[in-house]
Coordinates of C-alpha atoms in Angstrom, one line a residue:
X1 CA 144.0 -14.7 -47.5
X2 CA 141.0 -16.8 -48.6
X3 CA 137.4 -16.7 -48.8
X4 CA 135.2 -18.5 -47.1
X5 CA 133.3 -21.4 -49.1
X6 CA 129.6 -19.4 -48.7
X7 CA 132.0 -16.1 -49.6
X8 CA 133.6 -18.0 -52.7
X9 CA 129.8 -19.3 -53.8
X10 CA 128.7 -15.9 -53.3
X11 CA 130.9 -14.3 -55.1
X12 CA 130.7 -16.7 -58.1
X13 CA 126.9 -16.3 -58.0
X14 CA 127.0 -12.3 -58.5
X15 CA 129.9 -12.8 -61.3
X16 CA 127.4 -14.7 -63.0
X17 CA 124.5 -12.6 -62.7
X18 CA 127.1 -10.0 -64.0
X19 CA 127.7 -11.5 -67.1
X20 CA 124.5 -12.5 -67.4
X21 CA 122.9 -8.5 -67.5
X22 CA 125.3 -7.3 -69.8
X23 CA 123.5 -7.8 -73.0
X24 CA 120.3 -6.1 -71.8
X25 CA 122.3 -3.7 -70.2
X26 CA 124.3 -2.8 -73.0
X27 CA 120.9 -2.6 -75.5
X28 CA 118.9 0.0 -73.2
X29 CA 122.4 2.0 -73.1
X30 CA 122.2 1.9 -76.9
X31 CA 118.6 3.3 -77.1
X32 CA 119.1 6.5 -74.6
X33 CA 122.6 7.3 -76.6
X34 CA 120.3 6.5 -80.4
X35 CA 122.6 4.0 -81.0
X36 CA 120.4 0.8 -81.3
X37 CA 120.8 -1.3 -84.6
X38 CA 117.1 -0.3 -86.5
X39 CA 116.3 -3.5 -88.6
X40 CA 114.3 -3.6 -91.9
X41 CA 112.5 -6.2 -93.6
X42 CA 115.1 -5.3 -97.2
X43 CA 112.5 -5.9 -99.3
X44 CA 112.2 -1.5 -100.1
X45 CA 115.2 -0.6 -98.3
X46 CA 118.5 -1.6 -99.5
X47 CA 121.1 -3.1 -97.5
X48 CA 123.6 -0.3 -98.7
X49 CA 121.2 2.6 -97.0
X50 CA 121.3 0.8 -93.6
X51 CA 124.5 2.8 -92.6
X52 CA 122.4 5.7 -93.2
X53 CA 119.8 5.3 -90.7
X54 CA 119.6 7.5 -87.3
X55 CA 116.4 7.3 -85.0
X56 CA 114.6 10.4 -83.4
X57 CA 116.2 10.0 -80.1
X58 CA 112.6 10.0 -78.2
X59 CA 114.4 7.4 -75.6
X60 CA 117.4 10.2 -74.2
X61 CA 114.6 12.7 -74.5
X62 CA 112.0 10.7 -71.9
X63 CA 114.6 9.6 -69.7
X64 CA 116.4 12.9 -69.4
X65 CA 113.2 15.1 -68.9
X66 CA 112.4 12.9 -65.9
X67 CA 115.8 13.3 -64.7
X68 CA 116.0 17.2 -64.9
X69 CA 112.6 17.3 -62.3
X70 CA 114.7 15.2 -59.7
X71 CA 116.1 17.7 -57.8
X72 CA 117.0 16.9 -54.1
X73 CA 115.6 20.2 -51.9
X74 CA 116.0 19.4 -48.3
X75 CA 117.2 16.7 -45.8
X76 CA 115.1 16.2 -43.2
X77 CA 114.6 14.3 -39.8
X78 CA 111.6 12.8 -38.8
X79 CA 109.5 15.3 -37.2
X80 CA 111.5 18.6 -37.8
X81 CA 110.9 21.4 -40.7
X82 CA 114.5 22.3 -40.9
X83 CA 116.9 20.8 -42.5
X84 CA 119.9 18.3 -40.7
X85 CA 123.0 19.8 -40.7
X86 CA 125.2 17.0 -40.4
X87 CA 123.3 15.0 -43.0
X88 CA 123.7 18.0 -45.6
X89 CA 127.2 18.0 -45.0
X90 CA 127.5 14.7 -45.7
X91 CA 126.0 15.4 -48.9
X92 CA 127.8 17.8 -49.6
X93 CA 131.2 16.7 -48.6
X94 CA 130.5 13.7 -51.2
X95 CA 129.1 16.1 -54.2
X96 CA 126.1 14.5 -54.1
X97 CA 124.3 17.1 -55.6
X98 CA 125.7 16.1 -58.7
X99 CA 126.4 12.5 -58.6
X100 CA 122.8 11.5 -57.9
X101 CA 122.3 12.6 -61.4
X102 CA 124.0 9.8 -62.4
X103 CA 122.2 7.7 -60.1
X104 CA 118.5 8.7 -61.1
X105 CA 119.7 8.2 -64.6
X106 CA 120.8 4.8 -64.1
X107 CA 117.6 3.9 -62.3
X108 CA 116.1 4.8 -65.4
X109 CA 117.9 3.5 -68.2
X110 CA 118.8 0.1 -66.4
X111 CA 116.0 -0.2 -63.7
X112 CA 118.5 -0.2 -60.7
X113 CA 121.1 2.2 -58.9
X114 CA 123.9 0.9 -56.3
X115 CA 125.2 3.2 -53.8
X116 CA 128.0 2.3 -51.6
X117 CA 129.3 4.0 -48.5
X118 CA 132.8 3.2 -47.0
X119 CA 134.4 5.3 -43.9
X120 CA 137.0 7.9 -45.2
X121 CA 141.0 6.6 -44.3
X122 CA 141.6 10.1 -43.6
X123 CA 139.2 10.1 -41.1
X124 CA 137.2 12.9 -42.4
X125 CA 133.1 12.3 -43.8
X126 CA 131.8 8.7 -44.9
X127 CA 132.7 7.8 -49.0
X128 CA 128.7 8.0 -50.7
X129 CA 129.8 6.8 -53.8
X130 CA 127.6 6.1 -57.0
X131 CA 128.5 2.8 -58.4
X132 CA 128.0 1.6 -62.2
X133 CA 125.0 -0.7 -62.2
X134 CA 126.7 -2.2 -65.0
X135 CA 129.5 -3.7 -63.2
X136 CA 127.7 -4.4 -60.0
X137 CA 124.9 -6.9 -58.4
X138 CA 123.8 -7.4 -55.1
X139 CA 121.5 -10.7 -53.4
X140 CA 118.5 -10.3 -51.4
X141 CA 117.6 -12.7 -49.0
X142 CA 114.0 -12.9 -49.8
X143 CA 112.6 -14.4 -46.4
X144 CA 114.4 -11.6 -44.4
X145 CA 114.2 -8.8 -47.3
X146 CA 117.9 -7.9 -46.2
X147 CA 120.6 -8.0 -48.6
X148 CA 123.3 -10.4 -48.5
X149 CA 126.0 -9.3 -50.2
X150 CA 127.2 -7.3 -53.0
X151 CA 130.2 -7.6 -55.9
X152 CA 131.9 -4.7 -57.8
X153 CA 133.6 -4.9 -60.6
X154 CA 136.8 -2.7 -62.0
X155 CA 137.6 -3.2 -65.2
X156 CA 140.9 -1.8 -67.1
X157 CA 141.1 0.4 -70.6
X158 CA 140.4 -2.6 -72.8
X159 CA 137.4 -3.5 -70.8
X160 CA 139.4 -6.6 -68.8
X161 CA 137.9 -7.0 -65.4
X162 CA 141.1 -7.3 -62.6
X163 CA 139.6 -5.9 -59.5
X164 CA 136.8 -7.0 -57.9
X165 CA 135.2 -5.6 -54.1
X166 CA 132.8 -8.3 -51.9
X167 CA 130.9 -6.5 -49.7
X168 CA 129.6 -8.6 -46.5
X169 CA 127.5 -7.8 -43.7
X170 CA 130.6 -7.4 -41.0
X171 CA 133.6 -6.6 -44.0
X172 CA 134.6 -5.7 -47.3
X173 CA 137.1 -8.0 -48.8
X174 CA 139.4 -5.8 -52.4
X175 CA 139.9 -9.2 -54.4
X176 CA 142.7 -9.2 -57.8
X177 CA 143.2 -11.1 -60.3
X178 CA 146.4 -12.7 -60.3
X179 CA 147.8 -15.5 -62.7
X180 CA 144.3 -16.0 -64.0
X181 CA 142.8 -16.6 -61.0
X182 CA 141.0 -14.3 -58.5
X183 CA 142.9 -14.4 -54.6
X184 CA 141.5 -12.2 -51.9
X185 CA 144.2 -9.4 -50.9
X186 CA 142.7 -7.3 -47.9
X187 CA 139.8 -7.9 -45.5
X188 CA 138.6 -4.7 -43.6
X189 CA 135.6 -5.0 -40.9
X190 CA 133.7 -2.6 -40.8
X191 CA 130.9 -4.3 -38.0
X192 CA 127.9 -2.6 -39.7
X193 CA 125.4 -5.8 -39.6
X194 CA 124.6 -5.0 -42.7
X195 CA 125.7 -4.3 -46.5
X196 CA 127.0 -0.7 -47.1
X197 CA 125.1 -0.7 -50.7
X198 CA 122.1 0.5 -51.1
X199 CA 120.6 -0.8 -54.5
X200 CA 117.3 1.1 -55.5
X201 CA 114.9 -0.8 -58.0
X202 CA 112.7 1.0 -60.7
X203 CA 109.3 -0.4 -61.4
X204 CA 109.8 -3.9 -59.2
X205 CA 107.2 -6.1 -58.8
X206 CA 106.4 -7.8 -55.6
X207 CA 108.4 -11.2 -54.2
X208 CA 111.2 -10.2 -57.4
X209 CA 114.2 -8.3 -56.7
X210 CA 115.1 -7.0 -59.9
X211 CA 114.5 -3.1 -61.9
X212 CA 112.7 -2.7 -65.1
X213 CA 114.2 0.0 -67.9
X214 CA 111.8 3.0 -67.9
X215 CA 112.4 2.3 -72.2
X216 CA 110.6 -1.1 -72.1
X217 CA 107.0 0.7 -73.5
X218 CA 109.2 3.0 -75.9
X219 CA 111.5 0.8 -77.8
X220 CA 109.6 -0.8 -80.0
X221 CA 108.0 2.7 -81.1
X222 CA 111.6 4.2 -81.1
X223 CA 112.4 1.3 -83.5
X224 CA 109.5 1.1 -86.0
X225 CA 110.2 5.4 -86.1
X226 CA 113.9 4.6 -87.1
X227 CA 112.3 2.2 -90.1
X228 CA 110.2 5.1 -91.2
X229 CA 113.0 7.5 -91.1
X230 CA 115.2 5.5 -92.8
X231 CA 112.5 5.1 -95.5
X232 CA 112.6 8.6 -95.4
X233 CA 115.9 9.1 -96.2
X234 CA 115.5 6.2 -99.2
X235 CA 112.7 8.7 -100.6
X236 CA 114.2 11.9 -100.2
X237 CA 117.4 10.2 -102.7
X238 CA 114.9 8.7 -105.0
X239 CA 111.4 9.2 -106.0
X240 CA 111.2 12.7 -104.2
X241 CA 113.9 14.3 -106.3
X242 CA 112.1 15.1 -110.2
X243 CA 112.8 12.6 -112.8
X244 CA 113.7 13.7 -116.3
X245 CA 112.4 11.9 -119.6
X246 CA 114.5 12.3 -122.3
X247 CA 113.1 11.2 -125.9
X248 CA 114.4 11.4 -129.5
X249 CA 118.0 12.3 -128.8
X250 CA 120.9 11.3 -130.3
X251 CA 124.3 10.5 -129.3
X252 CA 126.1 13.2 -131.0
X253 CA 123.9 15.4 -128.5
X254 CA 125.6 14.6 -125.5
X255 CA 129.0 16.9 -125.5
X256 CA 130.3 18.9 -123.1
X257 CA 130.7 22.5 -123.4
X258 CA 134.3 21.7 -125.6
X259 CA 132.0 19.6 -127.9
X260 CA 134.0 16.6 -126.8
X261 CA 131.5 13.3 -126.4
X262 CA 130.8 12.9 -123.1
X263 CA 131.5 9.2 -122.1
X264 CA 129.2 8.3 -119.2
X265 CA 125.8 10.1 -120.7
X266 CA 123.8 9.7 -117.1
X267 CA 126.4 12.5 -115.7
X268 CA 124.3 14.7 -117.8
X269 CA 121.4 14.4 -115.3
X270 CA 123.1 16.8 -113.0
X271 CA 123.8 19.9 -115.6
X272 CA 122.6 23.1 -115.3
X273 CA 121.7 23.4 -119.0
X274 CA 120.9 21.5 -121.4
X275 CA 121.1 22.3 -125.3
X276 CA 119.2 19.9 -128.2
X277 CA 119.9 19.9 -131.6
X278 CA 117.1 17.7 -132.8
X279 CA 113.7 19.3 -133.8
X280 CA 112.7 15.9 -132.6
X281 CA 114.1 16.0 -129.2
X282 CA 111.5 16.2 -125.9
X283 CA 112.7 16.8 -122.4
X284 CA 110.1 15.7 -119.7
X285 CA 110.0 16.2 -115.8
X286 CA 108.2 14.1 -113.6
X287 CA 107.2 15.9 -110.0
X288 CA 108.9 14.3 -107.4
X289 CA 106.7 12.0 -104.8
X290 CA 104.6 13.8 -101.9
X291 CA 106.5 12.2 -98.6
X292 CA 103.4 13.6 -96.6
X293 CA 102.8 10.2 -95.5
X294 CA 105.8 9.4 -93.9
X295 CA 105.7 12.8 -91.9
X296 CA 102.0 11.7 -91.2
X297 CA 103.1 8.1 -89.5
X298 CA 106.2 10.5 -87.5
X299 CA 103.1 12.3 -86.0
X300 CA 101.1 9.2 -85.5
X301 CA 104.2 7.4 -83.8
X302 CA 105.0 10.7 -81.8
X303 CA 101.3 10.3 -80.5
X304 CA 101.9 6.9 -79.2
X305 CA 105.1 7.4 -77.7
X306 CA 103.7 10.0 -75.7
X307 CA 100.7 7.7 -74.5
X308 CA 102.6 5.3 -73.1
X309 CA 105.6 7.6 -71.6
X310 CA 103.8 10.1 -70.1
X311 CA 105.4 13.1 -72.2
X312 CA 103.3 15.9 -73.7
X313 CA 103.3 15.6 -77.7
X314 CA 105.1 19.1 -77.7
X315 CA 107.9 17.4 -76.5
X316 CA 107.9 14.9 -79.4
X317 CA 108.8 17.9 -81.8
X318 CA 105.3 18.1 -82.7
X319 CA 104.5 21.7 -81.6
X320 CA 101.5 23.9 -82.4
X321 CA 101.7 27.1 -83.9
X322 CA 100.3 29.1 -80.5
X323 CA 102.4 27.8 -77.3
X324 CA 99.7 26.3 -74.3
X325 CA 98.9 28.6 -71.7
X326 CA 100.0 28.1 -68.3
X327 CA 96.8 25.9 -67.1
X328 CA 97.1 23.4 -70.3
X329 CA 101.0 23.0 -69.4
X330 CA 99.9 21.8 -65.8
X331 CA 97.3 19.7 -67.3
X332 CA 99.6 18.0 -70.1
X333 CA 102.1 17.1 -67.6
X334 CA 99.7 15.7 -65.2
X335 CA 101.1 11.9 -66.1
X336 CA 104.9 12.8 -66.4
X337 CA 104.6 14.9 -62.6
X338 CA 103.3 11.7 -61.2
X339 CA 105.7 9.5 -62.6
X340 CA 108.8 12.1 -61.3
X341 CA 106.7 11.3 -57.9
X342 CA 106.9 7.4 -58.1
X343 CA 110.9 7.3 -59.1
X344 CA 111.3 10.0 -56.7
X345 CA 109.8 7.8 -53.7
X346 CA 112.0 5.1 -54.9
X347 CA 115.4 7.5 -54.9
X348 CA 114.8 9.1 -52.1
X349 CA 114.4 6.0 -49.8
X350 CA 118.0 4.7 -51.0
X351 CA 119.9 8.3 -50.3
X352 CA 117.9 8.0 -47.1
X353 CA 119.2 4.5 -46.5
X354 CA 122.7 5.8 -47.7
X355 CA 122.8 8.5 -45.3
X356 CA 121.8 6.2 -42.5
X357 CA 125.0 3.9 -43.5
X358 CA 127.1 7.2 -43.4
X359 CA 125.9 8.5 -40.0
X360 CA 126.2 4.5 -38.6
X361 CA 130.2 5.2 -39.3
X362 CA 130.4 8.6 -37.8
X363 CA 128.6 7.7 -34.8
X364 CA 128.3 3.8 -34.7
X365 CA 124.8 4.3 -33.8
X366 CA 122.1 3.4 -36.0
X367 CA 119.0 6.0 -34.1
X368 CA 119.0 7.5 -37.7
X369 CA 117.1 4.1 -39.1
X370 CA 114.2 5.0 -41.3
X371 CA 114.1 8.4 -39.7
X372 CA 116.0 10.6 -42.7
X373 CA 113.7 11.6 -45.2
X374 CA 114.2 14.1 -48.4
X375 CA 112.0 16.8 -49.8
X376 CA 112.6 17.2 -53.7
X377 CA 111.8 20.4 -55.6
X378 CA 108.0 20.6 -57.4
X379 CA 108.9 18.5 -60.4
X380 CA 106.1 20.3 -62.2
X381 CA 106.6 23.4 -64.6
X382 CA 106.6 26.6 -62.0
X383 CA 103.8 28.6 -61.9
X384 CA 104.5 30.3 -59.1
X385 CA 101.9 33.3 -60.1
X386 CA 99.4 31.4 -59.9
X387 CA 100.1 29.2 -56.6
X388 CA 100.5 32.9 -55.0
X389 CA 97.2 34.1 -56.1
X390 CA 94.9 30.6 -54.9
X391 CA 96.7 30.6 -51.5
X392 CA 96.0 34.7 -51.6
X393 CA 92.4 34.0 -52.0
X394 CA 92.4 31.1 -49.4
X395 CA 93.2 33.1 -46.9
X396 CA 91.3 36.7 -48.1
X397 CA 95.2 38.7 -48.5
X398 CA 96.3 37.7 -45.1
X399 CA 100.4 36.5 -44.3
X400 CA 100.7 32.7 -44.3
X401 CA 104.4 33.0 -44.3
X402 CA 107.3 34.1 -42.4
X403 CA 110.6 35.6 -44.0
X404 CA 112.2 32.2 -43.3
X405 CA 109.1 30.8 -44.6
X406 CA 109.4 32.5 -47.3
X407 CA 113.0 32.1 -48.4
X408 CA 112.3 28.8 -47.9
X409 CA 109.5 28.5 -50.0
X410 CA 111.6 30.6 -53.2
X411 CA 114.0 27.4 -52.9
X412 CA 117.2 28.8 -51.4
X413 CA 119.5 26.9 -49.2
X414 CA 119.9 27.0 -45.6
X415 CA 123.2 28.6 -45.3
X416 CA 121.7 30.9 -48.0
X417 CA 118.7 31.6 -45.9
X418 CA 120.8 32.4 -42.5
X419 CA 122.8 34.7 -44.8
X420 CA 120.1 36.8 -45.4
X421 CA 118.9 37.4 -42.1
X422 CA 121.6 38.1 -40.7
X423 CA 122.1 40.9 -43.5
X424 CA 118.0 42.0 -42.5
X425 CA 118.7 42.3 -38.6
X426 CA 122.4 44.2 -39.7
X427 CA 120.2 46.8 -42.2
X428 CA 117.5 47.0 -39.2
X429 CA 119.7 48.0 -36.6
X430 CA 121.7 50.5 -39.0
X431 CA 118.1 52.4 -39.5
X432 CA 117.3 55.5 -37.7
X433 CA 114.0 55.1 -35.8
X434 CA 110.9 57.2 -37.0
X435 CA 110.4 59.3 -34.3
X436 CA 114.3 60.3 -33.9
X437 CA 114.0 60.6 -37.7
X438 CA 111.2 63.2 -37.6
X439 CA 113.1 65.2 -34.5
X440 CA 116.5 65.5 -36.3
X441 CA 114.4 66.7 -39.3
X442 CA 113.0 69.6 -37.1
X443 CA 115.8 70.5 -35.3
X444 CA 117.7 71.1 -39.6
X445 CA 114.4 73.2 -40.0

């Protein structure tokens, strides 16, 4: 089986670009795990303490608070209030739930997230599958804004690539490695008319078809932290521990506690006690260094981290003694809520698109297009008390909800919500009526 020559250049194109991302890919991976290599200029710092030094992992911190407010709540149809059954199961069925965790996070730490969808061969619900960004790129036609195709790589332990999957607008062609070269093993036509991969793009810019880390405004804070921290931990083994002057000694002085000589004399430094003979002899300790400066530029770079990420300094680890009330936490999370928002809108047209795709292959039908929306959870901090009480006053005490309403407002599912009223109309009809209740109680009299 062979590709096509625009299928071969294709191919080649997107196993370039590939190759090409890894670096960059494999730096912003470093900084959210606190792995990134933090450089000095040597001339205080020593080469030998570089092994030593760690950064204040700010970047897993920004990137994972944003993730934790993404929460999917309900899968909706254009038009309707209620959420789609077959599109939840869907969801479901593919543990969605928790692999879009993965694909926020990519969209964060890389700038892009690639989901593909593929028709089960057991004939049951659609394959939504999360793909590594890392091993994957798709081209955009950028007069028609449709995608062209899209390449995924598998690679083995040792990090060898020897499977590759093309996806075309009418098939999906598995591709090996064989002999050193790459040979096309199985074609299967699908007939969608378009690419099952949805790639979603964080922070892209108009007429360019690439993502942008969410770390790009935080890694060079993150790195000039990790210098101060590592001269830090240079201080804290040096000029903050108290020196000792030692004048008018002898040599016969320095015997351990057999009165044998004591051959390396510095090892002395660390005794407990010390014992002079000479009249002469003066023992001097110098206080050790104040490091307040260095905890004042943590605080300082803390500050500017959270100016251009969004996150309240609280979450830095510089805390106040008194936690904030419940107004000031709404009010220092005012940037960090919108930018949940914006990522959000981004996410949640790509699961929309995906779960177009799936419903094309169970129905061959495409009616669903740019009808599926999703409503996420209030990425804010609750305060449910106090969203009760202004609605209360709105409306001077009066019901604006229904039990449904209601249920649905607390967050529960919809299976969860049928559940329970079902178990209210059971409990209602089980109840003795009033009036039947107050005969039977005269009749006992």
């Amino acid at each position: 089986m062979q590709l096509t020559p625009d299928e071969d250049a294709l191919m080649r194109r997107l196993f370039t670009k590939i190759q090409r991302q890894k670096p960059e890919d494999r730096k912003n991976l470093d900084y959210y795990r606190g792995l990134q290599n933090i450089g000095n200029l040597g001339i205080s710092v020593p080469p030998d303490v570089q092994p030593f030094a760690f950064p204040l992992n700010w970047c897993r911190t920004y990137i994972d608070v944003l993730e934790e407010r993404m929460d999917v709540r309900l899968i909706l149809r254009q038009g309707t209030g209620v959420e789609d059954v077959e599109l939840r199961r869907d969801w479901e069925a593919n543990d969605l739930g928790t692999e879009s965790q993965m694909a926020h996070r990519d969209l964060l730490v890389y700038g892009r997230a690639f989901i593909s969808v593929a028709a089960d061969p057991a004939g049951g619900r659609p394959r939504i599958r999360v793909e590594s960004p890392v091993d994957m790129a798709a081209e955009v036609d950028s007069l028609t804004r449709e995608m062209v195709g899209a390449l995924r790589l598998y690679r083995d332990e040792l990090g060898y690539a020897d499977h590759m999957t093309l996806y075309l607008p009418d098939s999906t062609v598995m591709i090996d490695r064989k002999a050193g070269k790459w040979d096309a093993v199985q074609r299967i036509k699908h007939g969608l008319g378009r690419v099952p991969v949805v790639m979603m793009l964080n922070r892209r810019q108009t007429g360019r078809w690439t993502g942008e880390t969410q770390l790009s405004d935080l890694r060079p804070i993150v790195d000039m932290c990790g210098r101060v921290m590592m001269g830090l931990q240079l201080a804290m083994e040096t000029i903050a521990t108290p020196q000792k002057i030692a004048s008018g000694m002898k040599k016969e002085d320095f015997v351990d506690s057999d009165g044998k000589p004591i051959k390396d004399v510095w090892e002395t430094y660390l005794g407990a006690v010390w014992a002079l003979s000479s009249t002469d002899a003066k023992v001097t300790q110098l206080p050790g260094a104040d490091l307040k400066n260095f905890h004042d530029t943590v605080r300082m770079l803390a500050e500017q981290a959270s100016t251009v990420t969004g996150l309240p300094v609280r979450m830095m680890g510089q805390s106040s003694a008194n936690p904030p009330a419940e107004g000031a936490i709404r009010a220092d999370e005012s940037r960090l809520v919108r930018q949940v928002e914006r990522v959000n809108s981004v996410a949640g047209a790509g699961w929309a698109w995906a779960l177009g795709i799936a419903e094309r292959i169970r129905t061959r039908s495409w009616d669903s297009d740019g009808l599926i929306s999703l409503e996420w959870h209030n990425p804010g901090t609750p305060t449910v008390a106090q969203r009760a009480d202004y609605i209360q006053k709105l409306t001077g005490g009066l019901p604006v909800l229904s039990q449904r309403g209601g249920m649905n407002e607390i967050g529960w599912s919809q299976p969860r919500i049928d559940q329970e009223l079902k178990w209210m109309a059971g409990e209602n009809e089980d109840a003795v009526p009033a009036e039947e209740d107050r005969k039977l109680t005269r009749e006992a009299v």
